[in-house]
Short mmCIF file of C-alpha atoms (C1' of nucleotides) and ligand atoms in Angstrom, two decimals:
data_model
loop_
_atom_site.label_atom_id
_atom_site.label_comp_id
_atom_site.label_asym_id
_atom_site.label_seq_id
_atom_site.Cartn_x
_atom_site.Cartn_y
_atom_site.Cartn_z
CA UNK A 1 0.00 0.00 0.00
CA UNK A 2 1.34 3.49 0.04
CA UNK A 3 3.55 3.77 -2.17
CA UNK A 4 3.12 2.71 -6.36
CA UNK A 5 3.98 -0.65 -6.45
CA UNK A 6 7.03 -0.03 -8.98
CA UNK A 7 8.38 -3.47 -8.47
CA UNK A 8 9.14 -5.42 -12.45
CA UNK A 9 6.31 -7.08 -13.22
CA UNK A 10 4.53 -6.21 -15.92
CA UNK A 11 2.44 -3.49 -15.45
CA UNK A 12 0.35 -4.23 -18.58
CA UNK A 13 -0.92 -6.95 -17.31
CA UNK A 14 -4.44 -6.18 -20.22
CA UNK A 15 -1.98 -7.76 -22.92
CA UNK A 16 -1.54 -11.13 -21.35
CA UNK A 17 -5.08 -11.12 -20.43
CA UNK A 18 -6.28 -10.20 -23.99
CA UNK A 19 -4.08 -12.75 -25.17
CA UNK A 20 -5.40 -15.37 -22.59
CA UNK A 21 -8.90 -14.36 -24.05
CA UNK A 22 -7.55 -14.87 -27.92
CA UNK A 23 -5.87 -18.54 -26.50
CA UNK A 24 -9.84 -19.23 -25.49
CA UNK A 25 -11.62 -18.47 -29.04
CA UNK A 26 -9.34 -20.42 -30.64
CA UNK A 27 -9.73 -23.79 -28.19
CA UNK A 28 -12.70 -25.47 -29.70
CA UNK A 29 -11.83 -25.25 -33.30
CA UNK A 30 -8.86 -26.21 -32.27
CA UNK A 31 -10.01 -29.52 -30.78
CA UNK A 32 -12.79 -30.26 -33.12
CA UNK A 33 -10.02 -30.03 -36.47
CA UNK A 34 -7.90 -31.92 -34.49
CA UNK A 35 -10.36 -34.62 -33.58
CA UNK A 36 -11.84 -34.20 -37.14
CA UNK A 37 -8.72 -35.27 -38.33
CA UNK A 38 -8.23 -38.27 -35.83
CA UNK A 39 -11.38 -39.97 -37.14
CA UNK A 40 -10.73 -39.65 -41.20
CA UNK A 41 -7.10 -41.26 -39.93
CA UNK A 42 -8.42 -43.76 -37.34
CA UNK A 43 -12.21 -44.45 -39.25
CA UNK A 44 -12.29 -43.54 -42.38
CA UNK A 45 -14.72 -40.19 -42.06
CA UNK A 46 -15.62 -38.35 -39.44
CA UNK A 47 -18.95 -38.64 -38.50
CA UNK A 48 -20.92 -35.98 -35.97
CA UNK A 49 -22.41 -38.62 -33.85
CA UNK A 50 -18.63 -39.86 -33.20
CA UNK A 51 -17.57 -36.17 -32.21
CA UNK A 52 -20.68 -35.84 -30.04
CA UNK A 53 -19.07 -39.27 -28.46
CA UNK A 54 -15.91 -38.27 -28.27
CA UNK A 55 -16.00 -34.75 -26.68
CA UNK A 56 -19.41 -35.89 -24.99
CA UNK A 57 -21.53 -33.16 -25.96
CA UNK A 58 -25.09 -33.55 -27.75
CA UNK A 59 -25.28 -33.76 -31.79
CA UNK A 60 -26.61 -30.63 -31.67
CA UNK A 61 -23.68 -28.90 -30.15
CA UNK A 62 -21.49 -30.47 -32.96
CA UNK A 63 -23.86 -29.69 -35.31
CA UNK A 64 -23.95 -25.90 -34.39
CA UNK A 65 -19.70 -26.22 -33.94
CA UNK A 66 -19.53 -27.71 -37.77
CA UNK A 67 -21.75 -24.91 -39.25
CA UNK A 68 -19.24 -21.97 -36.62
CA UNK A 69 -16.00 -24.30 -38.34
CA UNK A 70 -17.27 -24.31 -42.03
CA UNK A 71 -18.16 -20.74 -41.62
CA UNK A 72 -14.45 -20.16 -40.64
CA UNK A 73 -13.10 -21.70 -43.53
CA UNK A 74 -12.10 -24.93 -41.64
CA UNK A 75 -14.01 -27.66 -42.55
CA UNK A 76 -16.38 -28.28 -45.30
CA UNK A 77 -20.08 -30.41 -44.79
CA UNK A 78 -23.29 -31.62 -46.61
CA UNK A 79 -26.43 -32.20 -44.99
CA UNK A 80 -26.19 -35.48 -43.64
CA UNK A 81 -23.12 -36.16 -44.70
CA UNK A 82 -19.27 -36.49 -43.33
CA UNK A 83 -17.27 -33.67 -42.05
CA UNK A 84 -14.29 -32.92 -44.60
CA UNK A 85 -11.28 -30.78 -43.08
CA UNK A 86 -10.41 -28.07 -45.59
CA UNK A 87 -6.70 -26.73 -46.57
CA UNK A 88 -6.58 -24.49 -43.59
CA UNK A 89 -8.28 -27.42 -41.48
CA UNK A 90 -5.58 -29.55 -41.94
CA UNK A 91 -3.09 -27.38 -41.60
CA UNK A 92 -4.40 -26.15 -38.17
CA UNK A 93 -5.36 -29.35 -37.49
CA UNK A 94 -1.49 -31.20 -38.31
CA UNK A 95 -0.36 -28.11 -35.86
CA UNK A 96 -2.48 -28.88 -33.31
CA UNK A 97 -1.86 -32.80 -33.38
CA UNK A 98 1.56 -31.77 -33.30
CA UNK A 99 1.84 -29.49 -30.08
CA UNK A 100 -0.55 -31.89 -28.35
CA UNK A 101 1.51 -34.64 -28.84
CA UNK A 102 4.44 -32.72 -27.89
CA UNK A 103 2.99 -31.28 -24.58
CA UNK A 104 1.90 -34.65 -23.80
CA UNK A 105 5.38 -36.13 -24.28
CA UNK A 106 6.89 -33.52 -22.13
CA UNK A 107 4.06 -33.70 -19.00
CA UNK A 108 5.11 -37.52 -19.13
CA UNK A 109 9.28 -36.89 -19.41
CA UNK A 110 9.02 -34.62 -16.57
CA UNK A 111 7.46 -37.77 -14.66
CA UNK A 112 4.12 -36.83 -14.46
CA UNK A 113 1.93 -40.01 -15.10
CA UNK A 114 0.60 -40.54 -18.55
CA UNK A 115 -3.42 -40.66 -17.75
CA UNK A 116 -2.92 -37.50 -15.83
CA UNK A 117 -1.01 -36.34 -18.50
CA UNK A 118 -3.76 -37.13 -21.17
CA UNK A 119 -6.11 -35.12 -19.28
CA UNK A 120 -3.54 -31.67 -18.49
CA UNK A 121 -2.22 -31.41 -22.04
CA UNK A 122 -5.74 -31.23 -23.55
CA UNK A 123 -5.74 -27.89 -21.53
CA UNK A 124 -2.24 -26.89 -21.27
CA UNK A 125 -1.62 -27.16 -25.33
CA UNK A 126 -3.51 -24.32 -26.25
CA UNK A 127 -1.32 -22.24 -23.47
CA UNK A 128 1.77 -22.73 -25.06
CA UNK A 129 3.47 -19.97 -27.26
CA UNK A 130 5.93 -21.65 -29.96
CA UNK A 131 8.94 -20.30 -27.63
CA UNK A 132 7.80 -22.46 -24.77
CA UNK A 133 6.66 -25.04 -27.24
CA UNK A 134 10.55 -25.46 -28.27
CA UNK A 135 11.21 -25.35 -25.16
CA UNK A 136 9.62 -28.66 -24.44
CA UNK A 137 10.91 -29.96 -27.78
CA UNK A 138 13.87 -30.14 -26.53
CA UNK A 139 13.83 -30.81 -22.97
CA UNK A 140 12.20 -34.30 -23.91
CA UNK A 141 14.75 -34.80 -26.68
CA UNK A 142 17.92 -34.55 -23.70
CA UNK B 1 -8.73 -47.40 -41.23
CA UNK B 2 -10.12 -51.28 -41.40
CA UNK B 3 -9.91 -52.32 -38.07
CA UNK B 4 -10.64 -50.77 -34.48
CA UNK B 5 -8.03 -48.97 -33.49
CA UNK B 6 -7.13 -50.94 -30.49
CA UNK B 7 -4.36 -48.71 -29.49
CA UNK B 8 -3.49 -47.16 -25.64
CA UNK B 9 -5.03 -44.43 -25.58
CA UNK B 10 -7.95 -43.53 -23.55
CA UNK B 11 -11.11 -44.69 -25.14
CA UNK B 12 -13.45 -42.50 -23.31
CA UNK B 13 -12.21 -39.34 -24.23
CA UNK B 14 -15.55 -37.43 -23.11
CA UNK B 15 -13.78 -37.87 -19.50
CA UNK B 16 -11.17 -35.51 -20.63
CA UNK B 17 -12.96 -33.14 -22.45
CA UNK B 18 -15.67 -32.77 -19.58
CA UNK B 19 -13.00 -31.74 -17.40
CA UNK B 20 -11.27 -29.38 -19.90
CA UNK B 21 -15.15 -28.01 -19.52
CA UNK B 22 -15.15 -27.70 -16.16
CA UNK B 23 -11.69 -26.32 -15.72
CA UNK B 24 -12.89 -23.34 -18.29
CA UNK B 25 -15.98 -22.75 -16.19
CA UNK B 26 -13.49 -21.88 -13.54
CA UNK B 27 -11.09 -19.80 -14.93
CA UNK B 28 -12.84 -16.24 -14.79
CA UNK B 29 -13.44 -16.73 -11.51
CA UNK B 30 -9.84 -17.82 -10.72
CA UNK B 31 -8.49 -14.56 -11.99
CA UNK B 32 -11.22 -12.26 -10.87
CA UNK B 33 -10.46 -13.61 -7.08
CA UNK B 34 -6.57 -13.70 -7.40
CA UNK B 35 -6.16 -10.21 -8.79
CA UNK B 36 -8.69 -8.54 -6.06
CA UNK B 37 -6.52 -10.23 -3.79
CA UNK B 38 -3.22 -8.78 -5.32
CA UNK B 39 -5.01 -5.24 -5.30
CA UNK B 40 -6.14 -5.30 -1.71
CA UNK B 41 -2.18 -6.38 -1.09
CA UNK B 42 -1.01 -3.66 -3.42
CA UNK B 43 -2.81 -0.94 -2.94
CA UNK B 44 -5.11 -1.50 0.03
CA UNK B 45 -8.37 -2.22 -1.92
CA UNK B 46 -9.68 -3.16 -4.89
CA UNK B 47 -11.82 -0.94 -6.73
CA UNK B 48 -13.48 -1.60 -10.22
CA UNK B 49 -11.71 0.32 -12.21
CA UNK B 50 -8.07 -1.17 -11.26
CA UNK B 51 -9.60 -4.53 -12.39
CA UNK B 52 -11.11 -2.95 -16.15
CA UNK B 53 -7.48 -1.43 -16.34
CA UNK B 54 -5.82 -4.23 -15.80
CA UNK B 55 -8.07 -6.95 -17.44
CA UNK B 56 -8.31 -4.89 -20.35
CA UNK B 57 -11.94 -5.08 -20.51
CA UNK B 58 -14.84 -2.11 -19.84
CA UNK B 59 -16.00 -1.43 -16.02
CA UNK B 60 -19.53 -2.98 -17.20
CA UNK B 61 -18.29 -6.75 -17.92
CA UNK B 62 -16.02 -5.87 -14.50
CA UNK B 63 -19.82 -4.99 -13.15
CA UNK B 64 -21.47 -8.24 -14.58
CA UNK B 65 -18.29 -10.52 -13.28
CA UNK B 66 -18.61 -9.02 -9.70
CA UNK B 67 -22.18 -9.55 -9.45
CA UNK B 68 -21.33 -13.11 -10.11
CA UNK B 69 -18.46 -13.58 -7.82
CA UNK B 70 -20.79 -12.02 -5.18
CA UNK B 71 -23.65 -14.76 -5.98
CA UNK B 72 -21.66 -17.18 -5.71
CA UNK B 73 -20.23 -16.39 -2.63
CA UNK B 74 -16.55 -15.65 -3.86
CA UNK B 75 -16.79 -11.96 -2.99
CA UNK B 76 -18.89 -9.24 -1.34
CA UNK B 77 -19.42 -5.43 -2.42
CA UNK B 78 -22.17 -2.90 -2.12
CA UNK B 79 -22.38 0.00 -5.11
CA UNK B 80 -20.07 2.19 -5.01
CA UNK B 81 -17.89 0.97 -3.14
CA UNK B 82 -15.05 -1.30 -2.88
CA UNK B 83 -14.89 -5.25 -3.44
CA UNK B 84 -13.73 -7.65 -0.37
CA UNK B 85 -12.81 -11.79 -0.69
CA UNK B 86 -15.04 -13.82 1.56
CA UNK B 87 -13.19 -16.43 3.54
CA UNK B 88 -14.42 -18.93 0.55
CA UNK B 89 -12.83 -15.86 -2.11
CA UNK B 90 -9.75 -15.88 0.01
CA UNK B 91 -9.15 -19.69 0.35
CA UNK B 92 -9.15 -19.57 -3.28
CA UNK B 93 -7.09 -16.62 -4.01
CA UNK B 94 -4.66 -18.26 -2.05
CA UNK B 95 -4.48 -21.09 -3.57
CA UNK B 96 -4.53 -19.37 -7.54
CA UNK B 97 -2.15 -17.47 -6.70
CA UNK B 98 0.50 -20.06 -5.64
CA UNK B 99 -0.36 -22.29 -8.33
CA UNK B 100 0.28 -19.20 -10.78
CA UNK B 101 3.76 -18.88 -8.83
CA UNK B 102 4.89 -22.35 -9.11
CA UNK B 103 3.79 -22.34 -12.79
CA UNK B 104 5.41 -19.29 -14.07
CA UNK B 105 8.71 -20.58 -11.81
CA UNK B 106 8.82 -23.66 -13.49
CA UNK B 107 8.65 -22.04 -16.72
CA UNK B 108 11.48 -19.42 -15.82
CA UNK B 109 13.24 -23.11 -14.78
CA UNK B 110 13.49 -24.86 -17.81
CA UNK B 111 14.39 -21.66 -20.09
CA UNK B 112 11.35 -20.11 -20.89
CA UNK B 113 12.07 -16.43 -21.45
CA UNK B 114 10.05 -14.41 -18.28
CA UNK B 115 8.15 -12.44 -20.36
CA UNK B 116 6.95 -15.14 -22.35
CA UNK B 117 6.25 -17.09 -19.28
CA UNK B 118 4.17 -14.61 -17.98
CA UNK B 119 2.27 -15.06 -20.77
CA UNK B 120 1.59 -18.69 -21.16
CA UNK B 121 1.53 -19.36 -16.80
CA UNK B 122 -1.50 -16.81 -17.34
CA UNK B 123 -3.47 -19.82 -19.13
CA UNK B 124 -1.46 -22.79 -17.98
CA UNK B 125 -2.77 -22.32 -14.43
CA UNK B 126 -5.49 -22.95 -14.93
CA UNK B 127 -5.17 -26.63 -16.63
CA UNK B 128 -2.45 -27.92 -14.51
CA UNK B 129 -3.84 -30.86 -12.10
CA UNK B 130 -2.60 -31.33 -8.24
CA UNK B 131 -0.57 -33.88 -9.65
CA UNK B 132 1.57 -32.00 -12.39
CA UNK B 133 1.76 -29.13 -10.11
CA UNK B 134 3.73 -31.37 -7.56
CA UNK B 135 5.62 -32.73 -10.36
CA UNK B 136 6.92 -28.54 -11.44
CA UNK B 137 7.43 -28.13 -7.77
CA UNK B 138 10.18 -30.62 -7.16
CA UNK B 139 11.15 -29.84 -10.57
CA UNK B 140 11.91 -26.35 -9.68
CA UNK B 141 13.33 -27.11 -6.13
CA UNK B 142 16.28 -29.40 -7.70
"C1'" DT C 1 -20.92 25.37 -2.17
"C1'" DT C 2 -21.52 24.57 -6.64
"C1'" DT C 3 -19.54 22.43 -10.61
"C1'" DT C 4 -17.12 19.02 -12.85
"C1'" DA C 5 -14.76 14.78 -13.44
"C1'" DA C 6 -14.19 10.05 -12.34
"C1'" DA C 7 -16.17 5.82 -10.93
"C1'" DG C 8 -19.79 2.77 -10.91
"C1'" DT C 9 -24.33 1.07 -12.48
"C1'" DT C 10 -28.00 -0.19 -15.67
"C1'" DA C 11 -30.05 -1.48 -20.00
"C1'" DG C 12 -29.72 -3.57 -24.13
"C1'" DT C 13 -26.99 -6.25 -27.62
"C1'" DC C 14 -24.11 -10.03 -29.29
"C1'" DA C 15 -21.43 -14.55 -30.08
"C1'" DA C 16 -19.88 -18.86 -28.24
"C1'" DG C 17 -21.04 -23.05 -26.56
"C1'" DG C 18 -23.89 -25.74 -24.02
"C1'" DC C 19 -28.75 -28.10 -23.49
"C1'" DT C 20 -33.69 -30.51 -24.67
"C1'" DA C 21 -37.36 -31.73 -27.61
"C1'" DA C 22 -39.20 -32.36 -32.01
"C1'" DA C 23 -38.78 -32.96 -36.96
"C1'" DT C 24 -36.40 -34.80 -40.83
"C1'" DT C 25 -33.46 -37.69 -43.61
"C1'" DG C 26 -30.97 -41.80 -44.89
"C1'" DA C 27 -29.94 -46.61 -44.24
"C1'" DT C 28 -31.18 -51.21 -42.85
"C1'" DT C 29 -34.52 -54.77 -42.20
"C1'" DT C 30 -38.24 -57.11 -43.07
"C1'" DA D 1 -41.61 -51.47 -51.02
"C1'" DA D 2 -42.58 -50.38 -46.43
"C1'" DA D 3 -41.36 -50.00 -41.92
"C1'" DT D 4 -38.07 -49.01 -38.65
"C1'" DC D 5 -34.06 -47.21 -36.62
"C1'" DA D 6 -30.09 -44.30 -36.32
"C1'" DA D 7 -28.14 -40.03 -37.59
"C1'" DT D 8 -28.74 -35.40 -38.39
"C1'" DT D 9 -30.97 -31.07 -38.32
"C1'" DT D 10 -33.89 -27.45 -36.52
"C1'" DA D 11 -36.01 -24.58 -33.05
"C1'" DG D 12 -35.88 -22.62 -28.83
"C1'" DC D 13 -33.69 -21.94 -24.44
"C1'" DC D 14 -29.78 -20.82 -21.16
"C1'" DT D 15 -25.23 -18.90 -19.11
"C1'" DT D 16 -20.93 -16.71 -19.68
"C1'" DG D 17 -18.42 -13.03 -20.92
"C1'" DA D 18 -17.78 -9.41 -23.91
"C1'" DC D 19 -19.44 -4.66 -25.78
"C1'" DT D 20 -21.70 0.46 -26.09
"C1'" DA D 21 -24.48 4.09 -24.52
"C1'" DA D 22 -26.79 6.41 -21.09
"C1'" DC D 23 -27.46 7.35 -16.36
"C1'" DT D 24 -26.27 7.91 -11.31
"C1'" DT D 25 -23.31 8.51 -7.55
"C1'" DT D 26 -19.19 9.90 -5.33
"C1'" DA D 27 -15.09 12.61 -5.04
"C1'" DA D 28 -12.35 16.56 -6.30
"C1'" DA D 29 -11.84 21.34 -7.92
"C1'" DA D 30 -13.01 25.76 -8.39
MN1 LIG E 1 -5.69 -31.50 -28.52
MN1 LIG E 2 -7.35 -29.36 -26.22
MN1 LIG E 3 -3.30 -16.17 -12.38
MN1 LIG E 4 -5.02 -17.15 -15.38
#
DNA sequence: TTTTAAAGTTAGTCAAGGCTAAATTGATTT
DNA sequence: AAATCAATTTAGCCTTGACTAACTTTAAAA
C-alpha cells in the first residue's frame, strides 16, 4: 500500500489477459479439427455422432460447432453427410496434433503419469506460445 | 482405417474433455479472485476500475463478473464501493495465486524467457492438475 | 458550495457453446 | 416397397463473458 507498487512485473498486465482471451476463441476449433482429423485417420470419415461421443456433448452442439468451423473456412459439410477438413483445417489441425503430442510427451518426461497427463495437455496445449513449445521440444529430446 | 483402433489411448475421451469443460468454467473466476486479492495487497483495496485497467476489458463486464463472484459467494461489495474476498474468495485466491507462482517458476526453470512465461503461466494455471503441479514443484526445487 | 470529473451502475446487444425436444433424412430390415 | 431405426438437423432456451451508450453517484476542484 502506500507507495506505487514499482516493483518489475509487468504493469500491462491487459496484454496477457487479452491474449489469454484470444488462447480461449481459438480452443474449440482447435479440438474439433484436431479430432476431425483423428477420425478420417483412425475411421475412415468423421462422422458428428462420433464427435458428439468423443468430446461428450449432444449432436446438436457439434452440429452448431460444424456450421461456426465451415463458416471459418475450416471444414467443409453436406447435410447429412461427413465432415471434410479443408486446406486451412488440416493445416491447423497437423499443428495442433503436433503441439498436443508434444505437450503430452513432455508432462510424461518430466514424470508426471501418462493418464494424468492425457487429461492436463488437452488444456495446457492451447497455453503454449511456440517459444515455450521449443522449449519442451527439446527438454524431452535430452 | 479397417480395423478398431485398439491402441493405448484412452477410449473415453468425453472424460477428458468434460473436465477441460469444467476447468474453463473456472477460470474467470480464478483470476477475478486472485487479482482482487493482489489489489487489496497492493494498494489496500480493490476498486473496479483497477480490475477494467488491468483486465483490459470495460467497467460494465467488470460490473457483470462481480455480481457473479458475489452470488456465488466468492466476494462481497455494495455500489459504489469497494470489493472484499469472503473467507471462501480468500481460500481460493490463495491457492490461484501459488499455483500461478509455481507455474510461471517452473517455466522461468526450464528456459522459458520471463516475459513469455508470464504469458503462457496466465493460461497454464489454470489446466495444470494437483498432480503436475507437484511434479513442477520438485522440478523447480532441484 | 456549486460544478465538474471520475467511478460505478444499468439497460440492451451479441457470439460462443452448451442443453432438450421435435422434426427430418438416410440406411437397414423385413 | 414399407417399416423401422439411427443419424442429423432445426427450433428454442440458457449462461458466460464481452461490448456500447446512457445514467447515477461519489469525489475533487473551483
Ligand atoms: Mn488436442
Ligand atoms: Mn485441447
Ligand atoms: Mn493467475
Ligand atoms: Mn489465469
Amino acid at each position: 500500500m502506500g507507495d506505487k507498487p514499482t516493483l518489475n512485473p509487468r504493469h500491462n498486465k491487459a496484454e496477457v489477459f487479452a491474449r489469454l482471451r484470444d488462447a480461449h476463441a481459438r480452443e474449440v476449433t482447435e479440438d474439433y479439427v484436431e479430432m476431425i482429423g483423428d477420425l478420417i485417420n483412425e475411421e475412415g470419415e468423421a462422422r458428428s455422432v462420433a464427435l458428439a461421443e468423443r468430446f461428450g456433448v449432444t449432436a446438436a452442439t457439434v452440429n452448431n460447432t460444424i456450421k461456426r468451423l465451415e463458416r471459418d473456412g475450416f471444414v467443409t459439410s453436406r447435410p447429412y453427410r461427413s465432415i471434410f477438413l479443408t486446406e486451412k483445417g488440416e493445416t491447423l489441425a497437423k499443428k495442433c496434433r503436433d503441439r498436443h503430442q508434444i505437450v503430452y510427451n513432455f508432462l510424461v518426461s518430466i514424470g508426471v503419469d501418462p493418464d494424468t497427463a492425457e487429461f492436463d495437455a488437452e488444456g495446457i496445449e492451447h497455453h503454449v506460445s511456440e517459444e515455450t513449445l521449443r522449449v519442451f521440444e527439446s527438454a524431452i529430446s535430452s
